[in-house]
Amino acid sequence: MKKVFALLFLILISKTYSQNTETTITLKDEETKQNIEGASVFVVKGKQYHLSNSDGKVSFSVKGISNIQISHTGYNLLTVRSSTLKETDNIVYLKAKLAVLEELVVTKQHPQKILASLIENSSNKLSIPARLKVYSREFFKLNGEYKNYNDGLMNFQLTGKPKKFETKILVEQNRSFGLEGMTDNVSDELLGYNLNNIMENYYNFKYLLLLLEPKAKKDFDFFINASATNDDYYTLKAIPFPNSKGLLDDFAITYDRKKKIIVEVSAIVSPMTIARVVDKTSSNAKNIYKSIFNAKYRIDDNNYYLSSSKEEIGFEQVKKGRASDIEVRSYLVTTNFSNQNFSFKETEVFLDKTLFNKKNKIITDYWHTSGLVPTDEEEEIIQNLEERHK
């Protein structure tokens, strides 16, 4: 009888540790108790990558027990065991790194030349061939009302060489909820990410190339700061001069000063820049009032790849004498990286620019554990669009 009970106990334990347990945590600052957005949460078992949302929340599934590595440029690295976490309502506090005044780094080379070298080296170091499992999410707002939402779980297969590679996309699951009239005033080119060339742009750092042009020295003030939170990092900044013309971003490029590779890029059009730009009134004119961009790259063992991106844009579009207010918010999160190629048929390759018109394919609630959990506000928007879409 004892042997029977022992056998039953072992079977129960085996089943317990073989099941996928969904866990939710909220990341907060140890001192201020404020939620921490944009923290990287890496589940070692299964090599899952997640990003905390604006509520500081992350959800993930793990089979058995695993270490959970939590990192953020402004906080100390923290590792916790999944076995110490409850399935729901976990609060994890991060300790902020000691803040010090950012020192100005004096260099022999002009920062523009340093940036050119960083882009060249980073492009060459990015891992290719590679397979990135990516979660995409996009919100579209027209004249103050959310009109469309789409998200999807995709595999991006990258082959070839740096600066000349090919991307194949396979969509695993996706959903799209849109209301009538969304495309009446908006062209397809303005609806979020163009998935056909998005990885090419990120891997070639296309959004930084304007800073390498000769005239950039006249438009931007370039300088480099030592990181206040990480001794290995420097931040190269390019800030438009007050007399510069056009809608120019404030750039901040954080890089590993020893490895000479880029780890994060941020670009935002400041309110001061927007205020001094004169609105256009001609047909098809686009007057931008908000532009935010952020891309993060992950160094994992010998691999180096895009880990996440976020883009927000708001603008007034003048078309046929009618003005429309348009806002787009888009996210990409790499949830898993592999050097192995996947098998597929050419007919399965996704060729459209966006997931906007793709027929819904929902097998699981993938959006809850696919890298970026919706905030309560975003979930309300999604549910409202879904109900009105039916």
JSON list of C-alpha atoms in Angstrom, two decimals, residues 77-258:
[
{"chain": "A", "resi": 77, "resn": "LEU", "atom": "CA", "xyz": [19.05, 43.35, -12.30]},
{"chain": "A", "resi": 78, "resn": "LEU", "atom": "CA", "xyz": [16.78, 41.01, -10.34]},
{"chain": "A", "resi": 79, "resn": "THR", "atom": "CA", "xyz": [16.37, 37.23, -10.67]},
{"chain": "A", "resi": 80, "resn": "VAL", "atom": "CA", "xyz": [13.44, 35.41, -9.05]},
{"chain": "A", "resi": 81, "resn": "ARG", "atom": "CA", "xyz": [12.36, 31.76, -9.09]},
{"chain": "A", "resi": 82, "resn": "SER", "atom": "CA", "xyz": [8.97, 31.04, -10.62]},
{"chain": "A", "resi": 83, "resn": "SER", "atom": "CA", "xyz": [8.24, 28.66, -7.72]},
{"chain": "A", "resi": 84, "resn": "THR", "atom": "CA", "xyz": [8.17, 31.65, -5.33]},
{"chain": "A", "resi": 85, "resn": "LEU", "atom": "CA", "xyz": [5.43, 33.39, -7.33]},
{"chain": "A", "resi": 86, "resn": "LYS", "atom": "CA", "xyz": [1.69, 32.98, -7.08]},
{"chain": "A", "resi": 87, "resn": "GLU", "atom": "CA", "xyz": [-0.34, 32.57, -10.26]},
{"chain": "A", "resi": 88, "resn": "THR", "atom": "CA", "xyz": [-1.91, 36.02, -9.87]},
{"chain": "A", "resi": 89, "resn": "ASP", "atom": "CA", "xyz": [-1.37, 39.34, -8.12]},
{"chain": "A", "resi": 90, "resn": "ASN", "atom": "CA", "xyz": [2.39, 39.14, -7.62]},
{"chain": "A", "resi": 91, "resn": "ILE", "atom": "CA", "xyz": [4.10, 42.44, -6.89]},
{"chain": "A", "resi": 92, "resn": "VAL", "atom": "CA", "xyz": [7.85, 42.57, -7.51]},
{"chain": "A", "resi": 93, "resn": "TYR", "atom": "CA", "xyz": [9.84, 45.62, -6.42]},
{"chain": "A", "resi": 94, "resn": "LEU", "atom": "CA", "xyz": [12.92, 46.80, -8.31]},
{"chain": "A", "resi": 95, "resn": "LYS", "atom": "CA", "xyz": [15.64, 48.87, -6.70]},
{"chain": "A", "resi": 96, "resn": "ALA", "atom": "CA", "xyz": [16.63, 51.95, -8.67]},
{"chain": "A", "resi": 97, "resn": "LYS", "atom": "CA", "xyz": [20.30, 52.28, -9.53]},
{"chain": "A", "resi": 98, "resn": "LEU", "atom": "CA", "xyz": [22.10, 55.09, -7.79]},
{"chain": "A", "resi": 99, "resn": "ALA", "atom": "CA", "xyz": [21.41, 58.19, -9.83]},
{"chain": "A", "resi": 100, "resn": "VAL", "atom": "CA", "xyz": [24.38, 60.41, -10.52]},
{"chain": "A", "resi": 101, "resn": "LEU", "atom": "CA", "xyz": [24.85, 63.41, -12.75]},
{"chain": "A", "resi": 102, "resn": "GLU", "atom": "CA", "xyz": [25.43, 62.33, -16.35]},
{"chain": "A", "resi": 103, "resn": "GLU", "atom": "CA", "xyz": [28.97, 63.26, -17.31]},
{"chain": "A", "resi": 104, "resn": "LEU", "atom": "CA", "xyz": [29.70, 64.73, -20.70]},
{"chain": "A", "resi": 105, "resn": "VAL", "atom": "CA", "xyz": [32.10, 62.45, -22.58]},
{"chain": "A", "resi": 106, "resn": "VAL", "atom": "CA", "xyz": [34.88, 64.26, -24.44]},
{"chain": "A", "resi": 107, "resn": "THR", "atom": "CA", "xyz": [35.91, 62.44, -27.64]},
{"chain": "A", "resi": 108, "resn": "LYS", "atom": "CA", "xyz": [38.53, 62.99, -30.33]},
{"chain": "A", "resi": 109, "resn": "GLN", "atom": "CA", "xyz": [36.03, 62.07, -33.04]},
{"chain": "A", "resi": 110, "resn": "HIS", "atom": "CA", "xyz": [32.86, 64.01, -33.73]},
{"chain": "A", "resi": 111, "resn": "PRO", "atom": "CA", "xyz": [29.83, 62.11, -32.33]},
{"chain": "A", "resi": 112, "resn": "GLN", "atom": "CA", "xyz": [28.45, 61.87, -35.86]},
{"chain": "A", "resi": 113, "resn": "LYS", "atom": "CA", "xyz": [31.43, 59.72, -36.90]},
{"chain": "A", "resi": 114, "resn": "ILE", "atom": "CA", "xyz": [31.04, 57.62, -33.76]},
{"chain": "A", "resi": 115, "resn": "LEU", "atom": "CA", "xyz": [27.38, 57.10, -34.64]},
{"chain": "A", "resi": 116, "resn": "ALA", "atom": "CA", "xyz": [28.30, 56.01, -38.17]},
{"chain": "A", "resi": 117, "resn": "SER", "atom": "CA", "xyz": [30.69, 53.45, -36.72]},
{"chain": "A", "resi": 118, "resn": "LEU", "atom": "CA", "xyz": [28.06, 52.25, -34.23]},
{"chain": "A", "resi": 119, "resn": "ILE", "atom": "CA", "xyz": [25.47, 51.75, -36.98]},
{"chain": "A", "resi": 120, "resn": "GLU", "atom": "CA", "xyz": [27.95, 49.88, -39.17]},
{"chain": "A", "resi": 121, "resn": "ASN", "atom": "CA", "xyz": [29.14, 47.62, -36.36]},
{"chain": "A", "resi": 122, "resn": "SER", "atom": "CA", "xyz": [25.64, 46.99, -34.99]},
{"chain": "A", "resi": 123, "resn": "SER", "atom": "CA", "xyz": [24.27, 46.08, -38.44]},
{"chain": "A", "resi": 124, "resn": "ASN", "atom": "CA", "xyz": [27.09, 43.58, -38.89]},
{"chain": "A", "resi": 125, "resn": "LYS", "atom": "CA", "xyz": [26.66, 42.09, -35.42]},
{"chain": "A", "resi": 126, "resn": "LEU", "atom": "CA", "xyz": [22.86, 41.55, -35.57]},
{"chain": "A", "resi": 127, "resn": "SER", "atom": "CA", "xyz": [22.19, 37.82, -35.73]},
{"chain": "A", "resi": 128, "resn": "ILE", "atom": "CA", "xyz": [21.37, 36.56, -39.23]},
{"chain": "A", "resi": 129, "resn": "PRO", "atom": "CA", "xyz": [20.08, 33.97, -40.11]},
{"chain": "A", "resi": 130, "resn": "ALA", "atom": "CA", "xyz": [17.53, 34.06, -37.34]},
{"chain": "A", "resi": 131, "resn": "ARG", "atom": "CA", "xyz": [13.92, 33.36, -36.47]},
{"chain": "A", "resi": 132, "resn": "LEU", "atom": "CA", "xyz": [12.05, 35.86, -34.33]},
{"chain": "A", "resi": 133, "resn": "LYS", "atom": "CA", "xyz": [8.66, 35.04, -32.88]},
{"chain": "A", "resi": 134, "resn": "VAL", "atom": "CA", "xyz": [7.03, 38.46, -32.70]},
{"chain": "A", "resi": 135, "resn": "TYR", "atom": "CA", "xyz": [3.84, 39.79, -31.16]},
{"chain": "A", "resi": 136, "resn": "SER", "atom": "CA", "xyz": [2.38, 42.83, -32.91]},
{"chain": "A", "resi": 137, "resn": "ARG", "atom": "CA", "xyz": [-0.32, 45.17, -31.59]},
{"chain": "A", "resi": 138, "resn": "GLU", "atom": "CA", "xyz": [-1.81, 48.29, -33.19]},
{"chain": "A", "resi": 139, "resn": "PHE", "atom": "CA", "xyz": [-4.46, 50.84, -32.23]},
{"chain": "A", "resi": 140, "resn": "PHE", "atom": "CA", "xyz": [-6.03, 53.33, -34.67]},
{"chain": "A", "resi": 141, "resn": "LYS", "atom": "CA", "xyz": [-7.93, 56.40, -33.60]},
{"chain": "A", "resi": 142, "resn": "LEU", "atom": "CA", "xyz": [-9.89, 58.72, -35.91]},
{"chain": "A", "resi": 143, "resn": "ASN", "atom": "CA", "xyz": [-11.30, 62.06, -34.76]},
{"chain": "A", "resi": 144, "resn": "GLY", "atom": "CA", "xyz": [-11.04, 61.08, -31.09]},
{"chain": "A", "resi": 145, "resn": "GLU", "atom": "CA", "xyz": [-12.66, 57.63, -31.48]},
{"chain": "A", "resi": 146, "resn": "TYR", "atom": "CA", "xyz": [-10.90, 54.26, -31.62]},
{"chain": "A", "resi": 147, "resn": "LYS", "atom": "CA", "xyz": [-11.84, 52.77, -34.99]},
{"chain": "A", "resi": 148, "resn": "ASN", "atom": "CA", "xyz": [-9.57, 49.77, -35.41]},
{"chain": "A", "resi": 149, "resn": "TYR", "atom": "CA", "xyz": [-7.43, 47.31, -33.51]},
{"chain": "A", "resi": 150, "resn": "ASN", "atom": "CA", "xyz": [-5.31, 44.42, -34.66]},
{"chain": "A", "resi": 151, "resn": "ASP", "atom": "CA", "xyz": [-2.73, 42.13, -33.16]},
{"chain": "A", "resi": 152, "resn": "GLY", "atom": "CA", "xyz": [-0.95, 38.97, -34.22]},
{"chain": "A", "resi": 153, "resn": "LEU", "atom": "CA", "xyz": [1.66, 36.36, -33.38]},
{"chain": "A", "resi": 154, "resn": "MET", "atom": "CA", "xyz": [4.14, 35.98, -36.22]},
{"chain": "A", "resi": 155, "resn": "ASN", "atom": "CA", "xyz": [7.40, 34.28, -37.13]},
{"chain": "A", "resi": 156, "resn": "PHE", "atom": "CA", "xyz": [9.94, 36.46, -38.94]},
{"chain": "A", "resi": 157, "resn": "GLN", "atom": "CA", "xyz": [12.64, 34.45, -40.68]},
{"chain": "A", "resi": 158, "resn": "LEU", "atom": "CA", "xyz": [15.71, 36.52, -41.57]},
{"chain": "A", "resi": 159, "resn": "THR", "atom": "CA", "xyz": [18.23, 35.21, -44.08]},
{"chain": "A", "resi": 160, "resn": "GLY", "atom": "CA", "xyz": [21.05, 36.67, -46.15]},
{"chain": "A", "resi": 161, "resn": "LYS", "atom": "CA", "xyz": [23.69, 39.17, -45.11]},
{"chain": "A", "resi": 162, "resn": "PRO", "atom": "CA", "xyz": [23.59, 42.46, -43.18]},
{"chain": "A", "resi": 163, "resn": "LYS", "atom": "CA", "xyz": [22.17, 45.32, -45.26]},
{"chain": "A", "resi": 164, "resn": "LYS", "atom": "CA", "xyz": [21.01, 42.77, -47.83]},
{"chain": "A", "resi": 165, "resn": "PHE", "atom": "CA", "xyz": [18.74, 40.19, -46.34]},
{"chain": "A", "resi": 166, "resn": "GLU", "atom": "CA", "xyz": [15.34, 38.69, -46.95]},
{"chain": "A", "resi": 167, "resn": "THR", "atom": "CA", "xyz": [12.40, 38.45, -44.57]},
{"chain": "A", "resi": 168, "resn": "LYS", "atom": "CA", "xyz": [9.72, 35.77, -44.69]},
{"chain": "A", "resi": 169, "resn": "ILE", "atom": "CA", "xyz": [6.69, 36.11, -42.41]},
{"chain": "A", "resi": 170, "resn": "LEU", "atom": "CA", "xyz": [4.34, 33.37, -41.22]},
{"chain": "A", "resi": 171, "resn": "VAL", "atom": "CA", "xyz": [1.32, 34.41, -39.19]},
{"chain": "A", "resi": 172, "resn": "GLU", "atom": "CA", "xyz": [0.40, 31.93, -36.46]},
{"chain": "A", "resi": 173, "resn": "GLN", "atom": "CA", "xyz": [-2.63, 33.74, -35.04]},
{"chain": "A", "resi": 174, "resn": "ASN", "atom": "CA", "xyz": [-4.22, 37.15, -35.51]},
{"chain": "A", "resi": 175, "resn": "ARG", "atom": "CA", "xyz": [-7.34, 39.18, -34.87]},
{"chain": "A", "resi": 176, "resn": "SER", "atom": "CA", "xyz": [-8.64, 42.46, -36.22]},
{"chain": "A", "resi": 177, "resn": "PHE", "atom": "CA", "xyz": [-11.64, 44.53, -35.19]},
{"chain": "A", "resi": 178, "resn": "GLY", "atom": "CA", "xyz": [-12.52, 47.53, -37.31]},
{"chain": "A", "resi": 179, "resn": "LEU", "atom": "CA", "xyz": [-15.47, 49.87, -37.66]},
{"chain": "A", "resi": 180, "resn": "GLU", "atom": "CA", "xyz": [-16.93, 51.17, -40.90]},
{"chain": "A", "resi": 181, "resn": "GLY", "atom": "CA", "xyz": [-15.48, 54.42, -42.14]},
{"chain": "A", "resi": 182, "resn": "MET", "atom": "CA", "xyz": [-11.97, 53.80, -40.83]},
{"chain": "A", "resi": 183, "resn": "THR", "atom": "CA", "xyz": [-10.33, 53.92, -44.26]},
{"chain": "A", "resi": 184, "resn": "ASP", "atom": "CA", "xyz": [-12.53, 56.65, -45.74]},
{"chain": "A", "resi": 185, "resn": "ASN", "atom": "CA", "xyz": [-10.15, 59.40, -44.63]},
{"chain": "A", "resi": 186, "resn": "VAL", "atom": "CA", "xyz": [-6.95, 57.41, -44.11]},
{"chain": "A", "resi": 187, "resn": "SER", "atom": "CA", "xyz": [-4.66, 55.93, -46.75]},
{"chain": "A", "resi": 188, "resn": "ASP", "atom": "CA", "xyz": [-3.27, 52.42, -46.29]},
{"chain": "A", "resi": 189, "resn": "GLU", "atom": "CA", "xyz": [0.26, 53.83, -45.99]},
{"chain": "A", "resi": 190, "resn": "LEU", "atom": "CA", "xyz": [-0.65, 55.49, -42.70]},
{"chain": "A", "resi": 191, "resn": "LEU", "atom": "CA", "xyz": [-2.06, 52.42, -40.96]},
{"chain": "A", "resi": 192, "resn": "GLY", "atom": "CA", "xyz": [0.77, 51.46, -38.64]},
{"chain": "A", "resi": 193, "resn": "TYR", "atom": "CA", "xyz": [3.74, 49.23, -39.38]},
{"chain": "A", "resi": 194, "resn": "ASN", "atom": "CA", "xyz": [4.57, 48.05, -42.89]},
{"chain": "A", "resi": 195, "resn": "LEU", "atom": "CA", "xyz": [5.44, 44.45, -42.01]},
{"chain": "A", "resi": 196, "resn": "ASN", "atom": "CA", "xyz": [7.12, 43.91, -45.38]},
{"chain": "A", "resi": 197, "resn": "ASN", "atom": "CA", "xyz": [10.10, 46.10, -44.55]},
{"chain": "A", "resi": 198, "resn": "ILE", "atom": "CA", "xyz": [9.92, 46.63, -40.80]},
{"chain": "A", "resi": 199, "resn": "MET", "atom": "CA", "xyz": [12.80, 44.30, -39.91]},
{"chain": "A", "resi": 200, "resn": "GLU", "atom": "CA", "xyz": [14.95, 45.70, -42.70]},
{"chain": "A", "resi": 201, "resn": "ASN", "atom": "CA", "xyz": [14.46, 49.19, -41.25]},
{"chain": "A", "resi": 202, "resn": "TYR", "atom": "CA", "xyz": [15.29, 48.08, -37.71]},
{"chain": "A", "resi": 203, "resn": "TYR", "atom": "CA", "xyz": [18.30, 45.97, -38.69]},
{"chain": "A", "resi": 204, "resn": "ASN", "atom": "CA", "xyz": [19.78, 48.64, -40.94]},
{"chain": "A", "resi": 205, "resn": "PHE", "atom": "CA", "xyz": [18.95, 51.44, -38.45]},
{"chain": "A", "resi": 206, "resn": "LYS", "atom": "CA", "xyz": [17.24, 53.30, -41.27]},
{"chain": "A", "resi": 207, "resn": "TYR", "atom": "CA", "xyz": [15.62, 55.76, -38.87]},
{"chain": "A", "resi": 208, "resn": "LEU", "atom": "CA", "xyz": [19.09, 57.04, -37.82]},
{"chain": "A", "resi": 209, "resn": "LEU", "atom": "CA", "xyz": [20.56, 57.57, -41.29]},
{"chain": "A", "resi": 210, "resn": "LEU", "atom": "CA", "xyz": [19.44, 61.20, -41.52]},
{"chain": "A", "resi": 211, "resn": "LEU", "atom": "CA", "xyz": [21.83, 61.94, -38.63]},
{"chain": "A", "resi": 212, "resn": "LEU", "atom": "CA", "xyz": [24.75, 60.83, -40.82]},
{"chain": "A", "resi": 213, "resn": "GLU", "atom": "CA", "xyz": [24.02, 63.34, -43.58]},
{"chain": "A", "resi": 214, "resn": "PRO", "atom": "CA", "xyz": [26.48, 66.29, -43.81]},
{"chain": "A", "resi": 215, "resn": "LYS", "atom": "CA", "xyz": [23.75, 68.86, -43.16]},
{"chain": "A", "resi": 216, "resn": "ALA", "atom": "CA", "xyz": [22.86, 67.13, -39.87]},
{"chain": "A", "resi": 217, "resn": "LYS", "atom": "CA", "xyz": [25.73, 68.99, -38.18]},
{"chain": "A", "resi": 218, "resn": "LYS", "atom": "CA", "xyz": [23.93, 72.24, -38.96]},
{"chain": "A", "resi": 219, "resn": "ASP", "atom": "CA", "xyz": [20.57, 70.97, -37.72]},
{"chain": "A", "resi": 220, "resn": "PHE", "atom": "CA", "xyz": [21.57, 69.00, -34.61]},
{"chain": "A", "resi": 221, "resn": "ASP", "atom": "CA", "xyz": [23.70, 69.51, -31.53]},
{"chain": "A", "resi": 222, "resn": "PHE", "atom": "CA", "xyz": [25.60, 66.20, -31.05]},
{"chain": "A", "resi": 223, "resn": "PHE", "atom": "CA", "xyz": [27.05, 65.15, -27.69]},
{"chain": "A", "resi": 224, "resn": "ILE", "atom": "CA", "xyz": [27.69, 62.01, -25.63]},
{"chain": "A", "resi": 225, "resn": "ASN", "atom": "CA", "xyz": [26.85, 61.35, -21.98]},
{"chain": "A", "resi": 226, "resn": "ALA", "atom": "CA", "xyz": [28.08, 58.61, -19.68]},
{"chain": "A", "resi": 227, "resn": "SER", "atom": "CA", "xyz": [25.12, 56.59, -18.42]},
{"chain": "A", "resi": 228, "resn": "ALA", "atom": "CA", "xyz": [23.98, 57.47, -14.92]},
{"chain": "A", "resi": 229, "resn": "THR", "atom": "CA", "xyz": [22.79, 53.91, -14.31]},
{"chain": "A", "resi": 230, "resn": "ASN", "atom": "CA", "xyz": [25.18, 51.59, -16.20]},
{"chain": "A", "resi": 231, "resn": "ASP", "atom": "CA", "xyz": [28.97, 51.96, -16.39]},
{"chain": "A", "resi": 232, "resn": "ASP", "atom": "CA", "xyz": [29.08, 50.00, -19.67]},
{"chain": "A", "resi": 233, "resn": "TYR", "atom": "CA", "xyz": [26.70, 52.33, -21.48]},
{"chain": "A", "resi": 234, "resn": "TYR", "atom": "CA", "xyz": [27.03, 55.71, -23.14]},
{"chain": "A", "resi": 235, "resn": "THR", "atom": "CA", "xyz": [24.17, 57.73, -24.62]},
{"chain": "A", "resi": 236, "resn": "LEU", "atom": "CA", "xyz": [24.72, 59.68, -27.82]},
{"chain": "A", "resi": 237, "resn": "LYS", "atom": "CA", "xyz": [22.24, 62.52, -28.21]},
{"chain": "A", "resi": 238, "resn": "ALA", "atom": "CA", "xyz": [21.28, 64.61, -31.22]},
{"chain": "A", "resi": 239, "resn": "ILE", "atom": "CA", "xyz": [19.07, 67.57, -30.31]},
{"chain": "A", "resi": 240, "resn": "PRO", "atom": "CA", "xyz": [17.78, 70.04, -32.95]},
{"chain": "A", "resi": 241, "resn": "PHE", "atom": "CA", "xyz": [19.14, 73.57, -32.65]},
{"chain": "A", "resi": 242, "resn": "PRO", "atom": "CA", "xyz": [16.48, 76.21, -31.79]},
{"chain": "A", "resi": 243, "resn": "ASN", "atom": "CA", "xyz": [16.85, 77.71, -35.27]},
{"chain": "A", "resi": 244, "resn": "SER", "atom": "CA", "xyz": [16.63, 74.38, -37.15]},
{"chain": "A", "resi": 245, "resn": "LYS", "atom": "CA", "xyz": [13.83, 74.11, -39.65]},
{"chain": "A", "resi": 246, "resn": "GLY", "atom": "CA", "xyz": [11.40, 71.25, -40.04]},
{"chain": "A", "resi": 247, "resn": "LEU", "atom": "CA", "xyz": [9.94, 68.62, -37.74]},
{"chain": "A", "resi": 248, "resn": "LEU", "atom": "CA", "xyz": [13.13, 67.12, -36.30]},
{"chain": "A", "resi": 249, "resn": "ASP", "atom": "CA", "xyz": [13.27, 64.55, -33.51]},
{"chain": "A", "resi": 250, "resn": "ASP", "atom": "CA", "xyz": [15.27, 64.66, -30.31]},
{"chain": "A", "resi": 251, "resn": "PHE", "atom": "CA", "xyz": [17.40, 61.48, -30.58]},
{"chain": "A", "resi": 252, "resn": "ALA", "atom": "CA", "xyz": [18.97, 59.40, -27.80]},
{"chain": "A", "resi": 253, "resn": "ILE", "atom": "CA", "xyz": [21.05, 56.37, -28.81]},
{"chain": "A", "resi": 254, "resn": "THR", "atom": "CA", "xyz": [22.22, 54.21, -25.91]},
{"chain": "A", "resi": 255, "resn": "TYR", "atom": "CA", "xyz": [25.10, 51.87, -26.73]},
{"chain": "A", "resi": 256, "resn": "ASP", "atom": "CA", "xyz": [27.52, 49.44, -25.12]},
{"chain": "A", "resi": 257, "resn": "ARG", "atom": "CA", "xyz": [30.77, 51.40, -25.16]},
{"chain": "A", "resi": 258, "resn": "LYS", "atom": "CA", "xyz": [32.92, 48.23, -25.02]}
]
